[in-house]
PDB file of C-alpha atoms in Angstrom:
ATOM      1  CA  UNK A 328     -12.618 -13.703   9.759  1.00 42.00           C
ATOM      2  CA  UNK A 329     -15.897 -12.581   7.493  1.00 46.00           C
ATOM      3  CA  UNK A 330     -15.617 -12.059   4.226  1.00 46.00           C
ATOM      4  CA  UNK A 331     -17.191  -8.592   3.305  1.00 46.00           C
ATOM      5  CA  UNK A 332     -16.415  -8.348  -0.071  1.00 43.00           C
ATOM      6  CA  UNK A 333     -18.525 -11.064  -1.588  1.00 43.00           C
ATOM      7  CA  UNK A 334     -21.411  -8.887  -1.857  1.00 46.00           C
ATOM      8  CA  UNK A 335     -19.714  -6.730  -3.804  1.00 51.00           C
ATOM      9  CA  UNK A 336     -17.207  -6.209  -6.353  1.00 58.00           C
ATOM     10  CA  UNK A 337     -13.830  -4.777  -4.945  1.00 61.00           C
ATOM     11  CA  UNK A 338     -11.203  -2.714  -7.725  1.00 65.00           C
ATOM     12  CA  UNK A 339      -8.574  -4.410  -8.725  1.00 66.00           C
ATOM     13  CA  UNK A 340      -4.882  -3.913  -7.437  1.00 64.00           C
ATOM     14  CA  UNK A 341      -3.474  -0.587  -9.499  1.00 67.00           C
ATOM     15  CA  UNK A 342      -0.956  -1.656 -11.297  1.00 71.00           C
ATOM     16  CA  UNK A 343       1.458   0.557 -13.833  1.00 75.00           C
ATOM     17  CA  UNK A 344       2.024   4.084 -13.330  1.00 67.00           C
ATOM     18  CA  UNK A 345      -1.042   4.365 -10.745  1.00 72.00           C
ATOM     19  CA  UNK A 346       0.936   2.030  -8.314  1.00 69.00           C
ATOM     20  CA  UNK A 347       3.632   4.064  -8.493  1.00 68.00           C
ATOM     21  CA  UNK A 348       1.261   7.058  -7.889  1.00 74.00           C
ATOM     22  CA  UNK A 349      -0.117   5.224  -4.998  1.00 74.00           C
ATOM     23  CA  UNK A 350       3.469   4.513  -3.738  1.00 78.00           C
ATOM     24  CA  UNK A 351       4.482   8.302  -3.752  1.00 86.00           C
ATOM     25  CA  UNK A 352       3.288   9.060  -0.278  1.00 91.00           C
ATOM     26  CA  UNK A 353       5.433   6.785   0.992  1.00 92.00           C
ATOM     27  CA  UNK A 354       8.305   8.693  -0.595  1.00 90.00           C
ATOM     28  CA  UNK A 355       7.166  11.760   1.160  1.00 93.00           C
ATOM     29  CA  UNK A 356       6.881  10.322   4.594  1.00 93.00           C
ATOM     30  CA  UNK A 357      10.380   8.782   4.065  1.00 90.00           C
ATOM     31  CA  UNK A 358      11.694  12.400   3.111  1.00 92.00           C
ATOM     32  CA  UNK A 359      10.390  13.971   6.344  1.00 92.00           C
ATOM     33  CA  UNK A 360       7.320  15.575   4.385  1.00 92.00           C
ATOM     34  CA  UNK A 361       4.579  13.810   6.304  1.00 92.00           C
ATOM     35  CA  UNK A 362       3.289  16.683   7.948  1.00 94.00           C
ATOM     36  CA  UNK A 363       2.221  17.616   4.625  1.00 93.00           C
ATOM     37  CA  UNK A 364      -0.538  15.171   4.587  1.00 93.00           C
ATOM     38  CA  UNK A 365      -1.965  16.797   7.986  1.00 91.00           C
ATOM     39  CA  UNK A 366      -4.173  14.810  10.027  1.00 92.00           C
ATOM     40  CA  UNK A 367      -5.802  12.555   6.396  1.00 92.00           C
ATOM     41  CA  UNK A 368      -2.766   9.965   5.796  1.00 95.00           C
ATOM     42  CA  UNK A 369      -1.064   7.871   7.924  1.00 97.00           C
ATOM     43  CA  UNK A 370       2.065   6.053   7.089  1.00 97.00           C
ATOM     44  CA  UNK A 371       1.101   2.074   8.492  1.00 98.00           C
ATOM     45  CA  UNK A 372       4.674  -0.164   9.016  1.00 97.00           C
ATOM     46  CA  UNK A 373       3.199  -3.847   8.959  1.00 96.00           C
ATOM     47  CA  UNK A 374       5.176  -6.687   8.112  1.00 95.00           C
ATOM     48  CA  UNK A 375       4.524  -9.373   5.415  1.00 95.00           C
ATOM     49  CA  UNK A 376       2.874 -12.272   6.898  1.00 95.00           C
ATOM     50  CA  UNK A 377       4.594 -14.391   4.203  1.00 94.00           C
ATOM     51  CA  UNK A 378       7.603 -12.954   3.409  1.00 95.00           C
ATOM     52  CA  UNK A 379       8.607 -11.448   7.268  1.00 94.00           C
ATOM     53  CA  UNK A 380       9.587  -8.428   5.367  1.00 96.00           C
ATOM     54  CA  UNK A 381       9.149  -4.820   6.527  1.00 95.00           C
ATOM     55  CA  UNK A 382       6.221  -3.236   4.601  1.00 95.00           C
ATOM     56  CA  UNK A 383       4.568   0.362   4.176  1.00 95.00           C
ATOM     57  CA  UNK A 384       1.424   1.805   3.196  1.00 94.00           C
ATOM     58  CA  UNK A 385       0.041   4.670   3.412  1.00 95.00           C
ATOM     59  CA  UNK A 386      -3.862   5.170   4.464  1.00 95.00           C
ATOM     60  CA  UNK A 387      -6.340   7.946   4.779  1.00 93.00           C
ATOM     61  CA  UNK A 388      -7.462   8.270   8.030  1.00 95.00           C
ATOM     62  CA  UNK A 389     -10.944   8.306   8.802  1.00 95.00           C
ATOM     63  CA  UNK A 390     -11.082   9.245  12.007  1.00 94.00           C
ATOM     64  CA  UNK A 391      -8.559  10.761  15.026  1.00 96.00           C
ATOM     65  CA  UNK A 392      -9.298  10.620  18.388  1.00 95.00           C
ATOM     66  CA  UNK A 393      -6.270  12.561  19.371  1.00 95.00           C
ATOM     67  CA  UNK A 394      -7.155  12.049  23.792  1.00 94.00           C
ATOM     68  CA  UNK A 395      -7.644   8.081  23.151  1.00 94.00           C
ATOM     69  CA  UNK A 396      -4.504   8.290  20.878  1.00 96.00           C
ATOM     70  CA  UNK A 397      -6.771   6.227  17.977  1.00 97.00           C
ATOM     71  CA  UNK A 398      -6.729   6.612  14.338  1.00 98.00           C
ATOM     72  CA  UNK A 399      -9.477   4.423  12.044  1.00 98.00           C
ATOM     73  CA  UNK A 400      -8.764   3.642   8.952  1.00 98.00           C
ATOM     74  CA  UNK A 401     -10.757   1.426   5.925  1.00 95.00           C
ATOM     75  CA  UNK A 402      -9.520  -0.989   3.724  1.00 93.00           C
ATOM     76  CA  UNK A 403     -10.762  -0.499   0.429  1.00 86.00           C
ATOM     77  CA  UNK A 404      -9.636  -3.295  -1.281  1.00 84.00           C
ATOM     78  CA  UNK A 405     -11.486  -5.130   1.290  1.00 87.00           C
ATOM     79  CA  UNK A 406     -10.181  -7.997   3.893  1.00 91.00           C
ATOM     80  CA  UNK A 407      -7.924  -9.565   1.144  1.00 89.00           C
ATOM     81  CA  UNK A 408      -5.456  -6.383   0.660  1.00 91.00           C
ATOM     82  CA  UNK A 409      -2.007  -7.297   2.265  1.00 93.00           C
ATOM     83  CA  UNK A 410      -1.731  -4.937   4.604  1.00 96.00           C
ATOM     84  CA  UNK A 411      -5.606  -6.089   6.277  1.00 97.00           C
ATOM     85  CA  UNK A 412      -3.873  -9.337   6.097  1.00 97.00           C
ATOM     86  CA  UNK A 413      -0.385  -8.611   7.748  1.00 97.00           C
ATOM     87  CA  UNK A 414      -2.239  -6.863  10.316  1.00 98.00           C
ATOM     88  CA  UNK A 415      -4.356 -10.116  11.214  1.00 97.00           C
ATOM     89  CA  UNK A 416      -1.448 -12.204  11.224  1.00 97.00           C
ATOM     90  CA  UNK A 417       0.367  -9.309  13.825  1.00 97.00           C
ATOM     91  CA  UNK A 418      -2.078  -6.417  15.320  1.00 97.00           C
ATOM     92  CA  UNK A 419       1.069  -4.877  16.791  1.00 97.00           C
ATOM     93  CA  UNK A 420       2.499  -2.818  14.702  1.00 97.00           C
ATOM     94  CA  UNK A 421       4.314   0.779  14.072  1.00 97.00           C
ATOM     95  CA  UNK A 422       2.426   4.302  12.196  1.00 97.00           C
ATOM     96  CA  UNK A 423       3.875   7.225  11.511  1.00 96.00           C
ATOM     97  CA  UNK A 424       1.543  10.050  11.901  1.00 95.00           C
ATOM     98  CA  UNK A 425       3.079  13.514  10.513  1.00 91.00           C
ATOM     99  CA  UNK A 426       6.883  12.853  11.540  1.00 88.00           C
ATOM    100  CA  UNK A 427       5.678  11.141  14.920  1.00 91.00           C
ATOM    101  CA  UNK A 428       6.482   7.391  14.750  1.00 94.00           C
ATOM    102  CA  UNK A 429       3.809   5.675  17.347  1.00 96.00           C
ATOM    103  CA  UNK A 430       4.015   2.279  18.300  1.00 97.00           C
ATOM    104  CA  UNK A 431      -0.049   0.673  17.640  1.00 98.00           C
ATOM    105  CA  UNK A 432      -2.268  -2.351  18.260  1.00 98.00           C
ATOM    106  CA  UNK A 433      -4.850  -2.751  15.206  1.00 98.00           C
ATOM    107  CA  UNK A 434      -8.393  -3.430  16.750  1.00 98.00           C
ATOM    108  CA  UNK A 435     -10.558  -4.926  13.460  1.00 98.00           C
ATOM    109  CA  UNK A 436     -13.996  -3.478  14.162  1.00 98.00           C
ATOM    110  CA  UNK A 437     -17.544  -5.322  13.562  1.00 97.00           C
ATOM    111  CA  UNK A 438     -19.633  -4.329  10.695  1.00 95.00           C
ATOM    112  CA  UNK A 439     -22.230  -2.402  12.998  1.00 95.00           C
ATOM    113  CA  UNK A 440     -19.286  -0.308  14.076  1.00 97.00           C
ATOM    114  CA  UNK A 441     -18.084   0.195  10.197  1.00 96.00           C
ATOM    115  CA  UNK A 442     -21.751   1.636   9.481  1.00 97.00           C
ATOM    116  CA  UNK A 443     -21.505   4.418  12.093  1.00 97.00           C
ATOM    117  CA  UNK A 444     -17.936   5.564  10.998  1.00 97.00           C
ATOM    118  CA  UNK A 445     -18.941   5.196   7.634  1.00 96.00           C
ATOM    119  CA  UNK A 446     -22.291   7.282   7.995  1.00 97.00           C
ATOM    120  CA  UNK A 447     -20.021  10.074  10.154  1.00 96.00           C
ATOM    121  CA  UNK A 448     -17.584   9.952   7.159  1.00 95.00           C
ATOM    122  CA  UNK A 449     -19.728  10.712   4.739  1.00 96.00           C
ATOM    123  CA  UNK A 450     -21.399  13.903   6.840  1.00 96.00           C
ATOM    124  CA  UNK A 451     -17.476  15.394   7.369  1.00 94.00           C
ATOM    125  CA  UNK A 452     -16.633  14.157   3.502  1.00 93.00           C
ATOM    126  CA  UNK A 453     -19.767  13.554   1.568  1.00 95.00           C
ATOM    127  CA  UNK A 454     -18.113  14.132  -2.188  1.00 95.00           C
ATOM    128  CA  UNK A 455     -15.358  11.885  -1.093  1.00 92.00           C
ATOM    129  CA  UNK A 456     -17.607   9.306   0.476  1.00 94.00           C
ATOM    130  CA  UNK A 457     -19.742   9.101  -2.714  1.00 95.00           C
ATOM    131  CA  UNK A 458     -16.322   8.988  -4.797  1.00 91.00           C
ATOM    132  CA  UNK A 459     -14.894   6.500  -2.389  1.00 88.00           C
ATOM    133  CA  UNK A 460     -18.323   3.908  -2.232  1.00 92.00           C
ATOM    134  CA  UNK A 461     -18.392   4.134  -6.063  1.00 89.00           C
ATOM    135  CA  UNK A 462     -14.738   3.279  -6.344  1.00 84.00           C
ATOM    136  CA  UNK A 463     -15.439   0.045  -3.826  1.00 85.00           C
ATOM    137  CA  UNK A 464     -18.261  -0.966  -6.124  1.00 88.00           C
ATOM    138  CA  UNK A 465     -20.296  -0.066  -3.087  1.00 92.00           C
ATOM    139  CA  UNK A 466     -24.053   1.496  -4.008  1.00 91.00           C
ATOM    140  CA  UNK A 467     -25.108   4.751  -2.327  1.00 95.00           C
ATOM    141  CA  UNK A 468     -27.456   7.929  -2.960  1.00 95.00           C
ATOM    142  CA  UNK A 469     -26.444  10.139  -0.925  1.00 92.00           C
ATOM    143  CA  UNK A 470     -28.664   9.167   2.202  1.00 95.00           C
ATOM    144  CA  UNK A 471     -27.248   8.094   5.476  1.00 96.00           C
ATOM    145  CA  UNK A 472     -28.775   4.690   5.345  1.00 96.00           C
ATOM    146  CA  UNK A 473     -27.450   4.034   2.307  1.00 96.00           C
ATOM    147  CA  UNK A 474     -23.604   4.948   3.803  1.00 97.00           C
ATOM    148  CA  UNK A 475     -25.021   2.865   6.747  1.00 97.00           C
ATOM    149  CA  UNK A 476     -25.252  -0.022   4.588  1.00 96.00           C
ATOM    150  CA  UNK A 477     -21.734   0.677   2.610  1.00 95.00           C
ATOM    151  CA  UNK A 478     -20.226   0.967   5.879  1.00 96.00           C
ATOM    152  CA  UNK A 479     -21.164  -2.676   7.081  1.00 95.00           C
ATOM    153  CA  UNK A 480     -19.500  -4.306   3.628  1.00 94.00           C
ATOM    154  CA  UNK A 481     -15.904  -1.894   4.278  1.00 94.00           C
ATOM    155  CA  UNK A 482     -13.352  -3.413   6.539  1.00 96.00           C
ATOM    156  CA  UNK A 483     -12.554  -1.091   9.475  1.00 97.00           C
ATOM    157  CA  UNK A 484      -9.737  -0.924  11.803  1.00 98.00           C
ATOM    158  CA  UNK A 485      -8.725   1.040  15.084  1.00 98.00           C
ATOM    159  CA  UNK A 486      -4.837   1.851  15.494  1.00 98.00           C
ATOM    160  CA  UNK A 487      -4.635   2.343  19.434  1.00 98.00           C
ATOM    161  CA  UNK A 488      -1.285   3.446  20.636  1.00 96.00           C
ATOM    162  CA  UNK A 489       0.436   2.100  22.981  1.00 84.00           C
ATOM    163  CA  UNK A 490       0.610   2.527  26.862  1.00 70.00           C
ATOM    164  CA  UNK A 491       1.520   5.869  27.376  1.00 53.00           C
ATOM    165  CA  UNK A 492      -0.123   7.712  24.307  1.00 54.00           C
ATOM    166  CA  UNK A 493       2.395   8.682  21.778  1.00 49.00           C
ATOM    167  CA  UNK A 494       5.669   6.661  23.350  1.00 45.00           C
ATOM    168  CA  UNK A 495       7.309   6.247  20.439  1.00 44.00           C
ATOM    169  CA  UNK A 496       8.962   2.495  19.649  1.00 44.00           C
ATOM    170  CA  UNK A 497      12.240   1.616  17.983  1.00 41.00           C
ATOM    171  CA  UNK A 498      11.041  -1.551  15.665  1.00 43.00           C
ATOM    172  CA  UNK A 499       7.990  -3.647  15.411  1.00 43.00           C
ATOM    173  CA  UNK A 500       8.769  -7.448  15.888  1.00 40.00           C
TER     174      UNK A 500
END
């Protein structure tokens, strides 16, 4: 595995009442509301590569390929946040994508890869992009290069479904 983040400084963990505001999603999904976040969030079931417990996060999805059945998402907090990690240790894995529950093999993507989605990103999102790099640490101006370059330091990861497109799974293992 490369480590991305040494070039740059990653945020720390939230901690307080912003964790809590970054566990809220999660809430939502569990109460039936995620087709509230549309087609931006995802709800990710991994489980702890430690602990063997059932986790959740929630992630904004950067891009849907709705005929491969694919969502991308970024980790922010680089290749050391614990769900990057749980996925490493076990790619197969459950999402939840409005109410739809979709059983999903994480693909981690190459840095050349994470420069494309990143520069297509910022074209659909380009206030969020900027917000988003500046949050990483992560230098840009505005210019596709410079998302280019931002792009290669961000860990990326494809969420194929499974055989059949949308078959929907019980439980992870």
């Amino acid at each position: 595995m490369t480590d991305r983040d040494t070039a740059h400084r990653r945020p720390r963990l939230p901690t307080g009442w912003r964790r809590l505001a970054l566990r809220l999603p999660i809430l939502l999904y569990r109460a039936g509301l995620g087709p509230l976040f549309g087609r931006r969030l995802l709800l990710l079931h991994h489980t702890g590569r430690v602990s063997d417990r059932d986790r959740m996060t929630v992630l904004e999805v950067v891009s849907y390929d709705p005929g491969a059945a694919s969502w991308t998402v970024a980790s922010g907090f680089g290749p050391r946040a614990d769900w990057y990690l749980n996925l490493r240790a076990q790619p197969k894995t459950l999402i939840r994508f409005g109410n739809r529950p979709l059983a999903v093999t994480a693909h981690f993507l190459p840095p050349e890869d994470g420069a494309g989605i990143m520069a297509d990103y910022a074209c659909r999102h380009p206030r969020t992009a900027r917000r988003l790099c500046a949050f990483m640490g992560l230098p840009v101006d505005g210019g596709e290069a410079s998302f280019r370059a931002a792009g290669q330091a961000i860990p990326f990861v494809r969420l194929e479904a499974a055989d059949g497109h949308g078959r929907t799974a019980r439980r992870h293992s």
